Coordinates of N, CA, C and O in Angstrom, one line a residue:
X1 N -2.4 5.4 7.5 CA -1.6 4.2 7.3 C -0.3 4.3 8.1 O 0.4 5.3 8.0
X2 N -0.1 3.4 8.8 CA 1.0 3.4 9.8 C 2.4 2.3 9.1 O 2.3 1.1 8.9
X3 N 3.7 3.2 9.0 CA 4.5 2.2 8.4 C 5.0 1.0 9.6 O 6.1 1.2 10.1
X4 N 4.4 0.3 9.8 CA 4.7 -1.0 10.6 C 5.5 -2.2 10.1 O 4.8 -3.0 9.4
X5 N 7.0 -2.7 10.3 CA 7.7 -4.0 10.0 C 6.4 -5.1 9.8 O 6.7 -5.8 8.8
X6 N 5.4 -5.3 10.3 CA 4.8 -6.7 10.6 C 3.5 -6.4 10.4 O 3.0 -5.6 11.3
X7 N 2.7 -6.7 9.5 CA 1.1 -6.9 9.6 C 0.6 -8.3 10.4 O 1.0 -9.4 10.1
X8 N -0.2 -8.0 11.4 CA -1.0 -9.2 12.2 C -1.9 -9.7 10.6 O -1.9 -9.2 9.5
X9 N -2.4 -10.7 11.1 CA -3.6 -11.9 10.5 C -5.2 -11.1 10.6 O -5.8 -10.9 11.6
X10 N -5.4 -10.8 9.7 CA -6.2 -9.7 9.7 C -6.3 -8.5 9.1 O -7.2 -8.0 8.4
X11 N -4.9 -7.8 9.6 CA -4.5 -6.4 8.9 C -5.2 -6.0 7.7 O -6.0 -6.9 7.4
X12 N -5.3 -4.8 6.9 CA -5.2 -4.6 6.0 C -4.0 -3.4 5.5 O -3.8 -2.4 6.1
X13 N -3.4 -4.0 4.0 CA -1.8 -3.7 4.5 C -1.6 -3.5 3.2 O -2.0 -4.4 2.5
X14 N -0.9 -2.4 2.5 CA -0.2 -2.0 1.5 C 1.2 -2.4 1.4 O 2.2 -2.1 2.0
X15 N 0.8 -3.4 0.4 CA 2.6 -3.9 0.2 C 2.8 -4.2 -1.5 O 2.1 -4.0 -2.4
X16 N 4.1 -4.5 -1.4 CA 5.0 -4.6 -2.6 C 4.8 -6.1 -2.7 O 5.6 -6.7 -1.9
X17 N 4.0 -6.8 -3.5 CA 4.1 -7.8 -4.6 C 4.4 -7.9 -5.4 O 3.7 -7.6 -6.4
X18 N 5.8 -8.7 -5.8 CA 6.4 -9.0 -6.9 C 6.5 -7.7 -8.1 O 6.5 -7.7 -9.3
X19 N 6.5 -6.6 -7.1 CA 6.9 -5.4 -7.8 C 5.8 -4.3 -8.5 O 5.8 -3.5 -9.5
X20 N 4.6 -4.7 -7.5 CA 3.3 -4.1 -7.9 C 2.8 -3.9 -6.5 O 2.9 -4.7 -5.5
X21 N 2.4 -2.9 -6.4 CA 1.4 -2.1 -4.7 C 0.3 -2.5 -5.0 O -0.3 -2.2 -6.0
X22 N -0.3 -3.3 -3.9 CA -1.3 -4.1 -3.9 C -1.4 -3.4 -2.0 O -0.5 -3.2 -1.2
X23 N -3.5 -3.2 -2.1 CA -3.9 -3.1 -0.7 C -4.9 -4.6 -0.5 O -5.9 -4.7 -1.2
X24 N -4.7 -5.3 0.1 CA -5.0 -6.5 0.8 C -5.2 -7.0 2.2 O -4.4 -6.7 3.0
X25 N -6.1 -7.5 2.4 CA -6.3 -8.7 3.1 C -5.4 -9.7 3.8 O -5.8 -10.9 3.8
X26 N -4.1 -9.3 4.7 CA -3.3 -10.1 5.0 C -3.7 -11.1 6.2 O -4.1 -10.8 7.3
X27 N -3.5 -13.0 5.4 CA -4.1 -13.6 6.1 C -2.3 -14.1 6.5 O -1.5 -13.9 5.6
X28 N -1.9 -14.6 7.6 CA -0.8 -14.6 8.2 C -0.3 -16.6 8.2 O 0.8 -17.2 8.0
X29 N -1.5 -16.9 8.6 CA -2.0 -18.3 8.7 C -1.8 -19.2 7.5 O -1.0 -20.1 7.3
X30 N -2.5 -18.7 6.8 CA -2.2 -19.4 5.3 C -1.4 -18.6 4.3 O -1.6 -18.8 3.1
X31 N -0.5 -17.7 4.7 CA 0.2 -16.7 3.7 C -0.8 -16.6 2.5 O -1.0 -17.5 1.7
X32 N -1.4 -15.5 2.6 CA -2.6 -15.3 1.7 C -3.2 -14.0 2.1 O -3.7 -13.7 3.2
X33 N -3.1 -13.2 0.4 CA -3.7 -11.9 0.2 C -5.3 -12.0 0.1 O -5.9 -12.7 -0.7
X34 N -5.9 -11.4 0.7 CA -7.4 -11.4 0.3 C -8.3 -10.2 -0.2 O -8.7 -9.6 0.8
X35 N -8.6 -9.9 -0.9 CA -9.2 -8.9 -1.6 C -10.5 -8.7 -0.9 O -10.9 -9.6 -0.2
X36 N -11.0 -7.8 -1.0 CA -12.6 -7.1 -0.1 C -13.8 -7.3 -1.1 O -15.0 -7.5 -0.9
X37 N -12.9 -7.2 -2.7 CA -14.2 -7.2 -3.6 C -14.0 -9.0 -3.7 O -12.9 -9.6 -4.0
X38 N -15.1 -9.7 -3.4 CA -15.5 -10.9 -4.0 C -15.3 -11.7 -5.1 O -15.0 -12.9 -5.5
X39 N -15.4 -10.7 -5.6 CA -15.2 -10.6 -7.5 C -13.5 -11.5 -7.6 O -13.4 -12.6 -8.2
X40 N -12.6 -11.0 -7.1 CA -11.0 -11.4 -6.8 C -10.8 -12.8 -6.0 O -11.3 -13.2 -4.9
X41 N -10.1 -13.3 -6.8 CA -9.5 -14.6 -5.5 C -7.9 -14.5 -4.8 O -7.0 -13.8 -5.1
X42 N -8.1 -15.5 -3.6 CA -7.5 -14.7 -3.2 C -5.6 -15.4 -3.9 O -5.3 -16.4 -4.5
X43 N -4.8 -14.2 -3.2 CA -3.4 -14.5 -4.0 C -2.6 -15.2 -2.6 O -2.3 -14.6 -1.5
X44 N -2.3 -16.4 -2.9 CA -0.8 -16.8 -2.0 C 0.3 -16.4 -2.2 O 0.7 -15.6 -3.1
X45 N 1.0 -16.9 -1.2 CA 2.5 -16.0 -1.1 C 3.2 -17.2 -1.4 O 2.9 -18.3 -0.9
X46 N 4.4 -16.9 -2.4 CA 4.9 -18.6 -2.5 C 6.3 -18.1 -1.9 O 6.3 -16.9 -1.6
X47 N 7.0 -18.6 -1.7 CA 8.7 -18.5 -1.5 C 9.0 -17.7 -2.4 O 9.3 -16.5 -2.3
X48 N 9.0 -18.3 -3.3 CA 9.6 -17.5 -4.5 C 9.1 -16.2 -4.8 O 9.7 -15.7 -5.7
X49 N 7.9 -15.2 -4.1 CA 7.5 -14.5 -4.4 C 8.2 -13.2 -4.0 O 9.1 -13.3 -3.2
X50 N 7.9 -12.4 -4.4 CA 8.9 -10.8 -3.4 C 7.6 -10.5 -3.0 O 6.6 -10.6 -3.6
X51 N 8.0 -10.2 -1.5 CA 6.6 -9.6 -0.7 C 7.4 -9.0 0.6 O 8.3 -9.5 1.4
X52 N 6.7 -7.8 0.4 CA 7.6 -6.7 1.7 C 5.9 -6.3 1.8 O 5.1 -6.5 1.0
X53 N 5.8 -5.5 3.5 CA 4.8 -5.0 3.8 C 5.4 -3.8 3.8 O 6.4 -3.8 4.4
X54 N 5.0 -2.5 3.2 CA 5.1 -1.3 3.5 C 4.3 -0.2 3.9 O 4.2 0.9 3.4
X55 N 3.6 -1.0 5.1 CA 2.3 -0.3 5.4 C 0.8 -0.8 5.9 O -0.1 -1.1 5.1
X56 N 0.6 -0.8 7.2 CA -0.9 -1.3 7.7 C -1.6 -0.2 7.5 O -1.1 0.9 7.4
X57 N -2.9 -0.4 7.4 CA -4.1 0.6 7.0 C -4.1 0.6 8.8 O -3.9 -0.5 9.4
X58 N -4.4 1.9 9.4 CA -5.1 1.8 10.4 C -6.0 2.6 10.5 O -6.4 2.6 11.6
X59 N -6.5 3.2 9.8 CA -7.9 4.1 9.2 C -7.8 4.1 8.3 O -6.8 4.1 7.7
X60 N -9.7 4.3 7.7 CA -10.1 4.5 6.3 C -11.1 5.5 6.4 O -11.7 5.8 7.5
X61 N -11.4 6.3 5.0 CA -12.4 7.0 5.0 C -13.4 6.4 3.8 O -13.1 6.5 2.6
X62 N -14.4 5.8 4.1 CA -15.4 5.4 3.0 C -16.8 5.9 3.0 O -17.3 6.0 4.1
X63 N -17.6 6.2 1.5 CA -18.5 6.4 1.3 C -19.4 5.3 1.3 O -19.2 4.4 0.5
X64 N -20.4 5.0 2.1 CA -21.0 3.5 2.3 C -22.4 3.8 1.8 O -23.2 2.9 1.7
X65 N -22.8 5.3 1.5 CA -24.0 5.5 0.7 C -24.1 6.6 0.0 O -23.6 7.7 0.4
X66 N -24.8 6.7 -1.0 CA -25.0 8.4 -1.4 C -25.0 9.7 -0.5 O -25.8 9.7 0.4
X67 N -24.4 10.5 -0.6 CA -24.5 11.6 0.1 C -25.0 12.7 -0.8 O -24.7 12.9 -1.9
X68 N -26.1 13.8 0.1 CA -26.5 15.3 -0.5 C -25.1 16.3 -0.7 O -24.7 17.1 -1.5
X69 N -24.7 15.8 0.3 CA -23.2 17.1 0.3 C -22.0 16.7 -1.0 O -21.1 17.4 -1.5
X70 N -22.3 15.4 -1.3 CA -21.1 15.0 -2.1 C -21.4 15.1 -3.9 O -21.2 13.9 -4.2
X71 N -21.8 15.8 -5.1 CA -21.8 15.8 -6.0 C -21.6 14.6 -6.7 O -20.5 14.2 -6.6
X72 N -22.3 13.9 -7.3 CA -22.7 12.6 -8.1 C -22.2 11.9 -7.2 O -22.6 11.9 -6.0
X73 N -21.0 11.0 -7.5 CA -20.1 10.0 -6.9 C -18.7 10.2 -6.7 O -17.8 9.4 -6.7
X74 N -18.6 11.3 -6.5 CA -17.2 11.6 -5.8 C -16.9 11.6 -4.5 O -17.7 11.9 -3.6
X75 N -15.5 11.1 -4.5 CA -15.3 10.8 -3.1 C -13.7 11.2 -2.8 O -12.8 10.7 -3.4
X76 N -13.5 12.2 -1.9 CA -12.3 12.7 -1.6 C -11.8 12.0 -0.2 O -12.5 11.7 0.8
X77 N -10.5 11.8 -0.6 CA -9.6 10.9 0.9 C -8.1 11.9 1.0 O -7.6 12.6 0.2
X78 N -7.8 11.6 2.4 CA -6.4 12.2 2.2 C -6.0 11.0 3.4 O -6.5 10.7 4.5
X79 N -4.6 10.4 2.5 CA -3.7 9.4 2.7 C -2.8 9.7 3.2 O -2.0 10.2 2.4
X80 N -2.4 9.7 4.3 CA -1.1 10.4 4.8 C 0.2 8.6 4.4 O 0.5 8.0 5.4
X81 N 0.4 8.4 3.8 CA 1.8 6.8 3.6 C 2.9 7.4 3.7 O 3.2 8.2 2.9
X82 N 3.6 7.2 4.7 CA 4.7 7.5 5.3 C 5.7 6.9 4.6 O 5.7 5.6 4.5
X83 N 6.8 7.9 3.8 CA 8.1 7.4 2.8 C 7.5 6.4 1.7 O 8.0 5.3 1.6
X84 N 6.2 6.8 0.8 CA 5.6 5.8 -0.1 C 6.1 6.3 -1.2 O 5.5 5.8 -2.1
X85 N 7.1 7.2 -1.5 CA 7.8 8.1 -2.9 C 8.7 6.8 -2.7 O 8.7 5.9 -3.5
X86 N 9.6 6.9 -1.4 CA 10.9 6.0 -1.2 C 10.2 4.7 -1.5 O 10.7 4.0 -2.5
X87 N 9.4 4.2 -1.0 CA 8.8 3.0 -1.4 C 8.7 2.5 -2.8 O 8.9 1.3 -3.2
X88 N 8.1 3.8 -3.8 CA 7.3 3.9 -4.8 C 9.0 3.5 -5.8 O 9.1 2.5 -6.5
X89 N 9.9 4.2 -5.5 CA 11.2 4.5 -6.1 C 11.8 3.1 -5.7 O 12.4 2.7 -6.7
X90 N 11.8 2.3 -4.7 CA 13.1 1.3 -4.5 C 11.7 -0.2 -5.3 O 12.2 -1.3 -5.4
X91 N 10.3 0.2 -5.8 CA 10.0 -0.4 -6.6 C 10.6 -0.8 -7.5 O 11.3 -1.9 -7.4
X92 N 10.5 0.4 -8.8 CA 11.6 0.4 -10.0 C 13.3 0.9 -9.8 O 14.1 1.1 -10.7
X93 N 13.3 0.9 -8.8 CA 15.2 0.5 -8.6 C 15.3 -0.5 -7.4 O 15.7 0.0 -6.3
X94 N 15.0 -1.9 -7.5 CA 15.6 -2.5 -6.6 C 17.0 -2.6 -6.3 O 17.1 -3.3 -5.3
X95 N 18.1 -2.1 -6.8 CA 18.8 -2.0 -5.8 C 19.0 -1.2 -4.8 O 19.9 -1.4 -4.0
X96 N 17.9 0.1 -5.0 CA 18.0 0.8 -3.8 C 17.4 0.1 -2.4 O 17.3 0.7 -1.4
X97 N 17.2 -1.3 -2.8 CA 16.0 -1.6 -1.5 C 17.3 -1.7 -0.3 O 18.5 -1.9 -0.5
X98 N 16.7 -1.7 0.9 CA 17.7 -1.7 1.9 C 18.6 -0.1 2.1 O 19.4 0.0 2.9
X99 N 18.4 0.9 1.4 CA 19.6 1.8 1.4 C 18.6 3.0 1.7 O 17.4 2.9 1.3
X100 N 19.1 4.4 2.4 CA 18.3 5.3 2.6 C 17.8 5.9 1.1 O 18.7 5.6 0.2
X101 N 16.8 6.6 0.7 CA 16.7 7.2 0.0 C 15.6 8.4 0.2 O 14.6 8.2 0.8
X102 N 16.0 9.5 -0.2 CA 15.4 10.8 -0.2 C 14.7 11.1 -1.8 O 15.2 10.9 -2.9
X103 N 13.5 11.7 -1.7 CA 12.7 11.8 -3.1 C 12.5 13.4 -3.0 O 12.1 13.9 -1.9
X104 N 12.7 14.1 -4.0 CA 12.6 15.3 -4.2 C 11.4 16.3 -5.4 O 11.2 16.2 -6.7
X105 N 11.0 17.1 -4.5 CA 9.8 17.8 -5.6 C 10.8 18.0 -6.8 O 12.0 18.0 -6.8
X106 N 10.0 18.1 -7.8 CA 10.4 18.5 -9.2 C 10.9 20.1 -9.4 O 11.8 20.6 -10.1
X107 N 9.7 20.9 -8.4 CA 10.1 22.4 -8.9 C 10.9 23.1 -8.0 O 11.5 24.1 -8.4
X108 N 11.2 22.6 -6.2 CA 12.0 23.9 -5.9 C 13.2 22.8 -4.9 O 14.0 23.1 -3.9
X109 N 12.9 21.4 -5.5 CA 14.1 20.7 -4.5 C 13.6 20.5 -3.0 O 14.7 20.7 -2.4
X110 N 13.1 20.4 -2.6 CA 12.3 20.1 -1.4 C 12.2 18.7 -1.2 O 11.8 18.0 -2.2
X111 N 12.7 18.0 -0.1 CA 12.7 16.5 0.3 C 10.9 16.3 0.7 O 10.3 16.9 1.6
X112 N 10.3 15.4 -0.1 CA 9.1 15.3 -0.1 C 8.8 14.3 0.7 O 7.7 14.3 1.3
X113 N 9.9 12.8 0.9 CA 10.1 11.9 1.5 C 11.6 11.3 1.5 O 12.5 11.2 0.6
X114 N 11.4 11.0 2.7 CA 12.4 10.3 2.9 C 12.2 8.6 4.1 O 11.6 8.5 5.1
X115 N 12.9 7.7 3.5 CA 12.8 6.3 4.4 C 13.6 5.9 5.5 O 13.6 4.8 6.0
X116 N 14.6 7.1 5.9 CA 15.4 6.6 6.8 C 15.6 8.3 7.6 O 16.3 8.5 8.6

């Protein structure tokens, strides 16, 4: 996932919805989230909504059939989201939004991310 200002019409893009991380479908055209599972309709963007992109997918790793090597149905990914702690954080403290913020491991103080 590449942290990019702007998702194109098409993208698929992790953002902050009204204070919930949602991966979507960004349609640009009709301001409109679209979901992959069918099952979901899709969500508009109103004015009033809070919607920040914090993140285009630009690779995925998916399992598209059973595999011999993989034990029942497990499926391992590694996500590299660039400052998604800082993201995760100016979530539940909006007034950090706009301001640098640094997030720190628990056990030896180590900056795990940082957004600026």
């Amino acid at each position: 996932m590449g942290r990019l200002p702007d998702g194109r019409n098409g993208d698929v893009i992790v953002a902050n919805f009204n204070g919930e991380f949602v991966c979507k479908i960004l349609d640009t055209k009709l301001r409109v989230l679209h979901s992959s599972n069918q099952q979901y309709q899709p969500v508009t963007i109103h004015e009033y909504d809070y919607f920040s992109i914090e993140g285009v997918v630009t690779r995925s790793i998916r399992c598209h059939r059973q595999s011999p090597l993989l034990w029942g149905n497990w499926m391992f990914a590694l996500v590299d989201a660039n400052s998604f702690y800082c993201s995760a954080e100016q979530v539940f403290r909006p007034d950090w939004r706009g301001k640098p913020v640094i997030v720190l491991s628990n056990n030896d103080g180590m900056i795990v991310a940082a957004n600026r």
